[in-house]
Amino acid sequence: MDTQQVVISGGGPAGLWLAAELRLNGITVTVIEERTEVDQRSKALTVHPRGV
Ligand SMILES: Cc1cc2nc3c(=O)[nH]c(=O)nc-3n(C[C@H](O)[C@H](O)[C@H](O)COP(=O)(O)OP(=O)(O)OC[C@H]3O[C@@H](n4cnc5c(N)ncnc54)[C@H](O)[C@@H]3O)c2cc1C
């Protein structure tokens, strides 16, 4: 059994990015997403530069 296991709440960009980074480092990840269907509205019409 793995000693390092992470549960991530939310399968948005932040949650999925974190999950990918953790998996690349051999950590077992479970992502829990409350939505049951794909949101058809676009939330990424353009790429914004960092504000800071
Ligand atoms: C209309 C709109 C247009 C946008 N356009 C752009 C754009 O053009 N360019 C740009 O760079 N950004 C844009 N954004 C912003 C961009 O979508 C967000 O910055 C980005 O989605 C944030 O990612 P996140 O992972 O932090 O949160 P989210 O994308 O909100 O993901 C969070 C996830 O967690 C899930 N969740 C929440 N609570 C729970 C819970 N208790 N249990 C399980 N799951 C849960 C939600 O269902 C969701 O899927 C836009 C946003 C909106 C609303």
Coordinates of C-alpha atoms and ligand atoms in Angstrom, one line a residue:
M1 CA 0.0 0.0 0.0
D2 CA 1.3 3.5 -0.9
T3 CA 2.3 5.6 2.0
Q4 CA 1.5 8.8 0.0
Q5 CA -2.0 9.2 -1.2
V6 CA -3.8 12.5 -2.1
V7 CA -7.4 13.2 -2.7
I8 CA -8.1 16.4 -4.8
S9 CA -11.5 18.0 -4.6
G10 CA -12.3 19.5 -8.1
G11 CA -11.3 18.4 -11.6
G12 CA -10.8 21.9 -13.0
P13 CA -7.4 23.1 -14.4
A14 CA -5.8 23.5 -11.0
G15 CA -6.9 20.1 -9.7
L16 CA -6.0 18.3 -12.9
W17 CA -2.6 20.0 -13.1
L18 CA -1.9 19.2 -9.5
A19 CA -2.9 15.6 -10.0
A20 CA -0.6 15.2 -13.0
E21 CA 2.4 16.7 -11.2
L22 CA 1.8 14.4 -8.2
R23 CA 1.4 11.3 -10.5
L24 CA 4.7 12.3 -12.2
N25 CA 6.3 12.0 -8.7
G26 CA 4.8 8.6 -8.1
I27 CA 2.1 9.7 -5.7
T28 CA -1.3 8.0 -5.9
V29 CA -4.1 10.6 -6.6
T30 CA -7.8 10.5 -6.6
V31 CA -9.7 13.4 -8.1
I32 CA -13.3 13.9 -7.0
E33 CA -15.4 16.1 -9.3
E34 CA -19.0 17.0 -8.4
R35 CA -20.1 17.7 -12.0
T36 CA -21.5 14.7 -13.8
E37 CA -21.4 16.2 -17.2
V38 CA -19.0 18.3 -19.2
D39 CA -19.7 22.1 -19.0
Q40 CA -20.4 23.1 -22.6
R41 CA -19.6 26.8 -21.9
S42 CA -16.2 28.0 -22.8
K43 CA -14.1 29.2 -19.8
A44 CA -10.9 29.7 -21.8
L45 CA -11.6 32.0 -24.7
T46 CA -8.1 33.4 -24.6
V47 CA -4.8 33.0 -22.7
H48 CA -4.2 35.8 -20.2
P49 CA -0.6 36.7 -19.1
R50 CA 0.2 36.6 -15.5
G51 CA -1.0 39.7 -13.7
V52 CA 1.9 39.9 -11.2
Ligands
LIG1 C1 -17.4 32.5 -18.3 C2 -15.9 32.3 -18.0 C3 -15.0 32.6 -19.0 C4 -13.6 32.5 -18.7 N1 -12.7 32.8 -19.7 C5 -11.4 32.7 -19.5 C6 -10.4 32.9 -20.5 O1 -10.8 33.3 -21.6 N2 -9.1 32.8 -20.2 C7 -8.7 32.4 -19.0 O2 -7.5 32.2 -18.8 N3 -9.6 32.1 -18.0 C8 -10.9 32.2 -18.2 N4 -11.8 32.0 -17.2 C9 -11.3 31.6 -15.9 C10 -10.9 30.1 -15.8 O3 -11.9 29.3 -16.3 C11 -10.6 29.8 -14.4 O4 -9.5 30.6 -14.0 C12 -10.2 28.4 -14.2 O5 -11.2 27.5 -14.6 C13 -9.9 28.2 -12.7 O6 -9.5 26.8 -12.5 P1 -9.7 26.1 -11.2 O7 -9.3 24.7 -11.3 O8 -9.1 26.9 -10.1 O9 -11.3 26.2 -10.9 P2 -12.5 25.6 -11.7 O10 -12.3 25.6 -13.2 O11 -13.7 26.3 -11.2 O12 -12.6 24.1 -11.3 C14 -13.1 23.7 -10.0 C15 -13.8 22.3 -10.1 O13 -14.1 21.9 -8.8 C16 -15.4 21.3 -8.9 N5 -15.9 21.4 -7.5 C17 -16.2 22.5 -6.8 N6 -16.6 22.2 -5.6 C18 -16.5 20.8 -5.5 C19 -16.7 19.9 -4.4 N7 -17.1 20.3 -3.2 N8 -16.5 18.6 -4.7 C20 -16.1 18.2 -5.9 N9 -15.8 19.0 -6.9 C21 -16.0 20.3 -6.7 C22 -16.2 22.2 -9.8 O14 -17.3 21.5 -10.4 C23 -15.1 22.4 -10.9 O15 -15.1 21.5 -12.0 C24 -13.2 32.1 -17.4 C25 -14.1 31.8 -16.4 C26 -15.5 31.9 -16.7 C27 -16.5 31.6 -15.6

